[in-house]
């Protein structure tokens, strides 16, 4: 078996990303598409589970980004549907918090967090204590996958539980 016989099919997702220093760039990330069993890769899982992520930045140039040094990755709302928590999106009793996320490098993003937790633990603080390495923040046009490690503060503007 040669290297040519081993082919991993990947699809690309166009993203913008911001480094921990505040530098914004664009590129294409590679994800395994859904197969017949419904298994594929979510960008949230890739960012949380890999030390380096390959990104095509232009032409054939590929750079390997360290997710621990990313502040956020931004996707078009329609391209990011798989990144949302289906349990929270389908649950009419899920909590919704409008927040301002201030990042360590000084920028801020205003958006909405939506999460489903048991009734006694539905406060924003409860969600944040359980937040993964990257969590989705909705704006009107984008989904930001925000690095919890790069967040300086989160200020709630409103909360519905």
PDB file of C-alpha atoms in Angstrom:
ATOM      1  CA  UNK A   1       0.000   0.000   0.000  1.00  0.00           C
ATOM      2  CA  UNK A   2       1.469   3.349  -1.007  1.00  0.00           C
ATOM      3  CA  UNK A   3       0.830   6.810   0.403  1.00  0.00           C
ATOM      4  CA  UNK A   4      -1.432   7.452  -2.560  1.00  0.00           C
ATOM      5  CA  UNK A   5      -3.701   4.587  -1.470  1.00  0.00           C
ATOM      6  CA  UNK A   6      -4.365   6.244   1.894  1.00  0.00           C
ATOM      7  CA  UNK A   7      -6.594   9.232   1.238  1.00  0.00           C
ATOM      8  CA  UNK A   8      -8.475  11.054   3.929  1.00  0.00           C
ATOM      9  CA  UNK A   9     -11.361  13.015   2.517  1.00  0.00           C
ATOM     10  CA  UNK A  10     -11.665  16.472   4.046  1.00  0.00           C
ATOM     11  CA  UNK A  11     -13.905  19.416   3.381  1.00  0.00           C
ATOM     12  CA  UNK A  12     -12.807  22.978   3.880  1.00  0.00           C
ATOM     13  CA  UNK A  13     -14.549  25.616   5.945  1.00  0.00           C
ATOM     14  CA  UNK A  14     -13.778  29.280   5.323  1.00  0.00           C
ATOM     15  CA  UNK A  15     -13.090  31.080   8.602  1.00  0.00           C
ATOM     16  CA  UNK A  16     -11.650  34.228  10.041  1.00  0.00           C
ATOM     17  CA  UNK A  17      -9.545  33.838  13.135  1.00  0.00           C
ATOM     18  CA  UNK A  18      -7.963  36.111  15.700  1.00  0.00           C
ATOM     19  CA  UNK A  19      -4.741  35.251  17.472  1.00  0.00           C
ATOM     20  CA  UNK A  20      -4.143  35.886  21.162  1.00  0.00           C
ATOM     21  CA  UNK A  21      -2.232  39.024  20.087  1.00  0.00           C
ATOM     22  CA  UNK A  22      -5.263  40.393  18.236  1.00  0.00           C
ATOM     23  CA  UNK A  23      -4.084  39.672  14.675  1.00  0.00           C
ATOM     24  CA  UNK A  24      -7.042  38.776  12.412  1.00  0.00           C
ATOM     25  CA  UNK A  25      -6.592  36.582   9.323  1.00  0.00           C
ATOM     26  CA  UNK A  26      -8.626  34.340   7.008  1.00  0.00           C
ATOM     27  CA  UNK A  27      -8.148  30.798   5.887  1.00  0.00           C
ATOM     28  CA  UNK A  28      -9.692  27.426   5.199  1.00  0.00           C
ATOM     29  CA  UNK A  29      -9.774  24.783   7.905  1.00  0.00           C
ATOM     30  CA  UNK A  30      -9.984  21.106   7.031  1.00  0.00           C
ATOM     31  CA  UNK A  31     -12.732  18.933   8.551  1.00  0.00           C
ATOM     32  CA  UNK A  32     -13.777  15.337   7.980  1.00  0.00           C
ATOM     33  CA  UNK A  33     -17.280  15.478   6.420  1.00  0.00           C
ATOM     34  CA  UNK A  34     -20.238  13.531   7.754  1.00  0.00           C
ATOM     35  CA  UNK A  35     -20.210   9.888   6.702  1.00  0.00           C
ATOM     36  CA  UNK A  36     -23.118   7.463   6.284  1.00  0.00           C
ATOM     37  CA  UNK A  37     -23.190   6.868  10.054  1.00  0.00           C
ATOM     38  CA  UNK A  38     -23.508  10.623  10.665  1.00  0.00           C
ATOM     39  CA  UNK A  39     -19.990  10.963  12.068  1.00  0.00           C
ATOM     40  CA  UNK A  40     -17.867  13.880  11.021  1.00  0.00           C
ATOM     41  CA  UNK A  41     -15.794  16.554  12.659  1.00  0.00           C
ATOM     42  CA  UNK A  42     -17.059  19.693  14.298  1.00  0.00           C
ATOM     43  CA  UNK A  43     -14.685  22.621  14.367  1.00  0.00           C
ATOM     44  CA  UNK A  44     -15.270  22.958  18.129  1.00  0.00           C
ATOM     45  CA  UNK A  45     -13.951  19.427  18.611  1.00  0.00           C
ATOM     46  CA  UNK A  46     -10.954  19.991  16.351  1.00  0.00           C
ATOM     47  CA  UNK A  47      -9.989  23.199  18.158  1.00  0.00           C
ATOM     48  CA  UNK A  48     -10.422  21.571  21.561  1.00  0.00           C
ATOM     49  CA  UNK A  49      -8.660  18.321  20.735  1.00  0.00           C
ATOM     50  CA  UNK A  50      -5.611  19.130  18.639  1.00  0.00           C
ATOM     51  CA  UNK A  51      -2.324  20.804  19.439  1.00  0.00           C
ATOM     52  CA  UNK A  52      -2.032  22.193  15.881  1.00  0.00           C
ATOM     53  CA  UNK A  53      -4.671  22.757  13.199  1.00  0.00           C
ATOM     54  CA  UNK A  54      -3.749  23.068   9.493  1.00  0.00           C
ATOM     55  CA  UNK A  55      -5.147  26.188   7.798  1.00  0.00           C
ATOM     56  CA  UNK A  56      -4.816  27.010   4.107  1.00  0.00           C
ATOM     57  CA  UNK A  57      -4.115  30.733   4.067  1.00  0.00           C
ATOM     58  CA  UNK A  58      -3.858  31.424   0.347  1.00  0.00           C
ATOM     59  CA  UNK A  59      -3.184  29.362  -2.734  1.00  0.00           C
ATOM     60  CA  UNK A  60      -1.497  26.190  -1.541  1.00  0.00           C
ATOM     61  CA  UNK A  61       0.158  27.755   1.532  1.00  0.00           C
ATOM     62  CA  UNK A  62      -0.685  25.908   4.745  1.00  0.00           C
ATOM     63  CA  UNK A  63       0.064  27.138   8.242  1.00  0.00           C
ATOM     64  CA  UNK A  64      -0.345  25.082  11.423  1.00  0.00           C
ATOM     65  CA  UNK A  65      -2.111  27.122  14.107  1.00  0.00           C
ATOM     66  CA  UNK A  66      -1.955  26.296  17.803  1.00  0.00           C
ATOM     67  CA  UNK A  67      -5.556  26.634  19.089  1.00  0.00           C
ATOM     68  CA  UNK A  68      -4.251  27.572  22.554  1.00  0.00           C
ATOM     69  CA  UNK A  69      -3.021  30.825  20.967  1.00  0.00           C
ATOM     70  CA  UNK A  70      -6.292  31.703  19.230  1.00  0.00           C
ATOM     71  CA  UNK A  71      -8.758  34.177  20.733  1.00  0.00           C
ATOM     72  CA  UNK A  72     -11.601  33.182  18.420  1.00  0.00           C
ATOM     73  CA  UNK A  73     -12.553  31.584  15.136  1.00  0.00           C
ATOM     74  CA  UNK A  74     -15.452  33.180  13.276  1.00  0.00           C
ATOM     75  CA  UNK A  75     -17.771  31.383  10.861  1.00  0.00           C
ATOM     76  CA  UNK A  76     -20.678  32.505   8.747  1.00  0.00           C
ATOM     77  CA  UNK A  77     -23.915  31.713  10.570  1.00  0.00           C
ATOM     78  CA  UNK A  78     -25.066  29.139   7.991  1.00  0.00           C
ATOM     79  CA  UNK A  79     -21.684  27.402   7.860  1.00  0.00           C
ATOM     80  CA  UNK A  80     -21.678  27.091  11.649  1.00  0.00           C
ATOM     81  CA  UNK A  81     -24.946  25.239  12.199  1.00  0.00           C
ATOM     82  CA  UNK A  82     -23.094  22.026  13.131  1.00  0.00           C
ATOM     83  CA  UNK A  83     -21.152  23.939  15.804  1.00  0.00           C
ATOM     84  CA  UNK A  84     -24.260  24.777  17.813  1.00  0.00           C
ATOM     85  CA  UNK A  85     -25.404  22.607  20.712  1.00  0.00           C
ATOM     86  CA  UNK A  86     -28.437  20.746  19.294  1.00  0.00           C
ATOM     87  CA  UNK A  87     -29.791  20.117  22.795  1.00  0.00           C
ATOM     88  CA  UNK A  88     -29.784  23.836  23.624  1.00  0.00           C
ATOM     89  CA  UNK A  89     -31.141  24.862  20.221  1.00  0.00           C
ATOM     90  CA  UNK A  90     -34.036  22.371  20.370  1.00  0.00           C
ATOM     91  CA  UNK A  91     -34.939  22.986  24.028  1.00  0.00           C
ATOM     92  CA  UNK A  92     -37.559  25.736  24.366  1.00  0.00           C
ATOM     93  CA  UNK A  93     -36.590  26.083  28.038  1.00  0.00           C
ATOM     94  CA  UNK A  94     -32.883  26.615  27.328  1.00  0.00           C
ATOM     95  CA  UNK A  95     -31.287  29.679  28.868  1.00  0.00           C
ATOM     96  CA  UNK A  96     -30.187  32.644  26.775  1.00  0.00           C
ATOM     97  CA  UNK A  97     -27.757  35.322  27.928  1.00  0.00           C
ATOM     98  CA  UNK A  98     -26.788  38.470  26.033  1.00  0.00           C
ATOM     99  CA  UNK A  99     -23.181  39.206  26.993  1.00  0.00           C
ATOM    100  CA  UNK A 100     -20.098  41.227  26.225  1.00  0.00           C
ATOM    101  CA  UNK A 101     -16.973  39.062  26.052  1.00  0.00           C
ATOM    102  CA  UNK A 102     -13.774  40.983  26.687  1.00  0.00           C
ATOM    103  CA  UNK A 103     -10.692  39.219  25.394  1.00  0.00           C
ATOM    104  CA  UNK A 104      -7.228  39.260  26.943  1.00  0.00           C
ATOM    105  CA  UNK A 105      -5.815  41.339  24.062  1.00  0.00           C
ATOM    106  CA  UNK A 106      -8.425  44.065  24.651  1.00  0.00           C
ATOM    107  CA  UNK A 107     -11.098  43.512  21.981  1.00  0.00           C
ATOM    108  CA  UNK A 108     -14.704  42.850  22.950  1.00  0.00           C
ATOM    109  CA  UNK A 109     -17.536  40.947  21.242  1.00  0.00           C
ATOM    110  CA  UNK A 110     -21.210  41.359  22.074  1.00  0.00           C
ATOM    111  CA  UNK A 111     -23.375  38.338  21.421  1.00  0.00           C
ATOM    112  CA  UNK A 112     -25.648  35.650  22.787  1.00  0.00           C
ATOM    113  CA  UNK A 113     -24.885  32.441  24.651  1.00  0.00           C
ATOM    114  CA  UNK A 114     -27.547  29.704  24.539  1.00  0.00           C
ATOM    115  CA  UNK A 115     -27.286  26.695  26.802  1.00  0.00           C
ATOM    116  CA  UNK A 116     -29.366  23.881  28.280  1.00  0.00           C
ATOM    117  CA  UNK A 117     -28.693  22.904  31.883  1.00  0.00           C
ATOM    118  CA  UNK A 118     -30.823  21.366  34.642  1.00  0.00           C
ATOM    119  CA  UNK A 119     -33.282  23.836  36.213  1.00  0.00           C
ATOM    120  CA  UNK A 120     -31.279  24.363  39.420  1.00  0.00           C
ATOM    121  CA  UNK A 121     -28.072  25.185  37.499  1.00  0.00           C
ATOM    122  CA  UNK A 122     -29.322  27.412  34.713  1.00  0.00           C
ATOM    123  CA  UNK A 123     -27.453  30.579  35.639  1.00  0.00           C
ATOM    124  CA  UNK A 124     -24.848  32.075  33.330  1.00  0.00           C
ATOM    125  CA  UNK A 125     -22.128  31.406  35.905  1.00  0.00           C
ATOM    126  CA  UNK A 126     -23.087  27.715  35.981  1.00  0.00           C
ATOM    127  CA  UNK A 127     -22.690  27.509  32.196  1.00  0.00           C
ATOM    128  CA  UNK A 128     -19.358  29.331  32.241  1.00  0.00           C
ATOM    129  CA  UNK A 129     -17.995  26.988  34.922  1.00  0.00           C
ATOM    130  CA  UNK A 130     -18.710  24.078  32.558  1.00  0.00           C
ATOM    131  CA  UNK A 131     -17.613  25.806  29.343  1.00  0.00           C
ATOM    132  CA  UNK A 132     -15.363  23.824  27.029  1.00  0.00           C
ATOM    133  CA  UNK A 133     -12.036  25.090  25.695  1.00  0.00           C
ATOM    134  CA  UNK A 134     -13.987  26.876  22.926  1.00  0.00           C
ATOM    135  CA  UNK A 135     -17.628  27.908  23.217  1.00  0.00           C
ATOM    136  CA  UNK A 136     -20.036  29.336  20.606  1.00  0.00           C
ATOM    137  CA  UNK A 137     -21.124  32.977  20.816  1.00  0.00           C
ATOM    138  CA  UNK A 138     -23.913  34.048  18.412  1.00  0.00           C
ATOM    139  CA  UNK A 139     -24.122  37.453  16.784  1.00  0.00           C
ATOM    140  CA  UNK A 140     -26.617  38.458  14.090  1.00  0.00           C
ATOM    141  CA  UNK A 141     -24.361  37.276  11.255  1.00  0.00           C
ATOM    142  CA  UNK A 142     -21.634  35.145  12.797  1.00  0.00           C
ATOM    143  CA  UNK A 143     -20.814  32.364  15.187  1.00  0.00           C
ATOM    144  CA  UNK A 144     -17.645  33.019  17.138  1.00  0.00           C
ATOM    145  CA  UNK A 145     -15.935  29.997  18.622  1.00  0.00           C
ATOM    146  CA  UNK A 146     -14.338  31.793  21.558  1.00  0.00           C
ATOM    147  CA  UNK A 147     -11.340  30.417  23.416  1.00  0.00           C
ATOM    148  CA  UNK A 148     -12.163  30.302  27.121  1.00  0.00           C
ATOM    149  CA  UNK A 149      -8.426  30.647  27.848  1.00  0.00           C
ATOM    150  CA  UNK A 150      -8.321  34.023  26.050  1.00  0.00           C
ATOM    151  CA  UNK A 151     -11.339  35.559  27.824  1.00  0.00           C
ATOM    152  CA  UNK A 152     -10.579  38.327  30.337  1.00  0.00           C
ATOM    153  CA  UNK A 153     -14.215  38.859  31.395  1.00  0.00           C
ATOM    154  CA  UNK A 154     -17.819  38.213  30.442  1.00  0.00           C
ATOM    155  CA  UNK A 155     -20.376  40.878  31.339  1.00  0.00           C
ATOM    156  CA  UNK A 156     -24.041  39.838  31.232  1.00  0.00           C
ATOM    157  CA  UNK A 157     -26.392  42.386  29.640  1.00  0.00           C
ATOM    158  CA  UNK A 158     -29.532  40.277  29.985  1.00  0.00           C
ATOM    159  CA  UNK A 159     -30.369  36.708  30.914  1.00  0.00           C
ATOM    160  CA  UNK A 160     -33.450  34.561  30.362  1.00  0.00           C
ATOM    161  CA  UNK A 161     -33.662  31.269  32.253  1.00  0.00           C
TER     162      UNK A 161
END
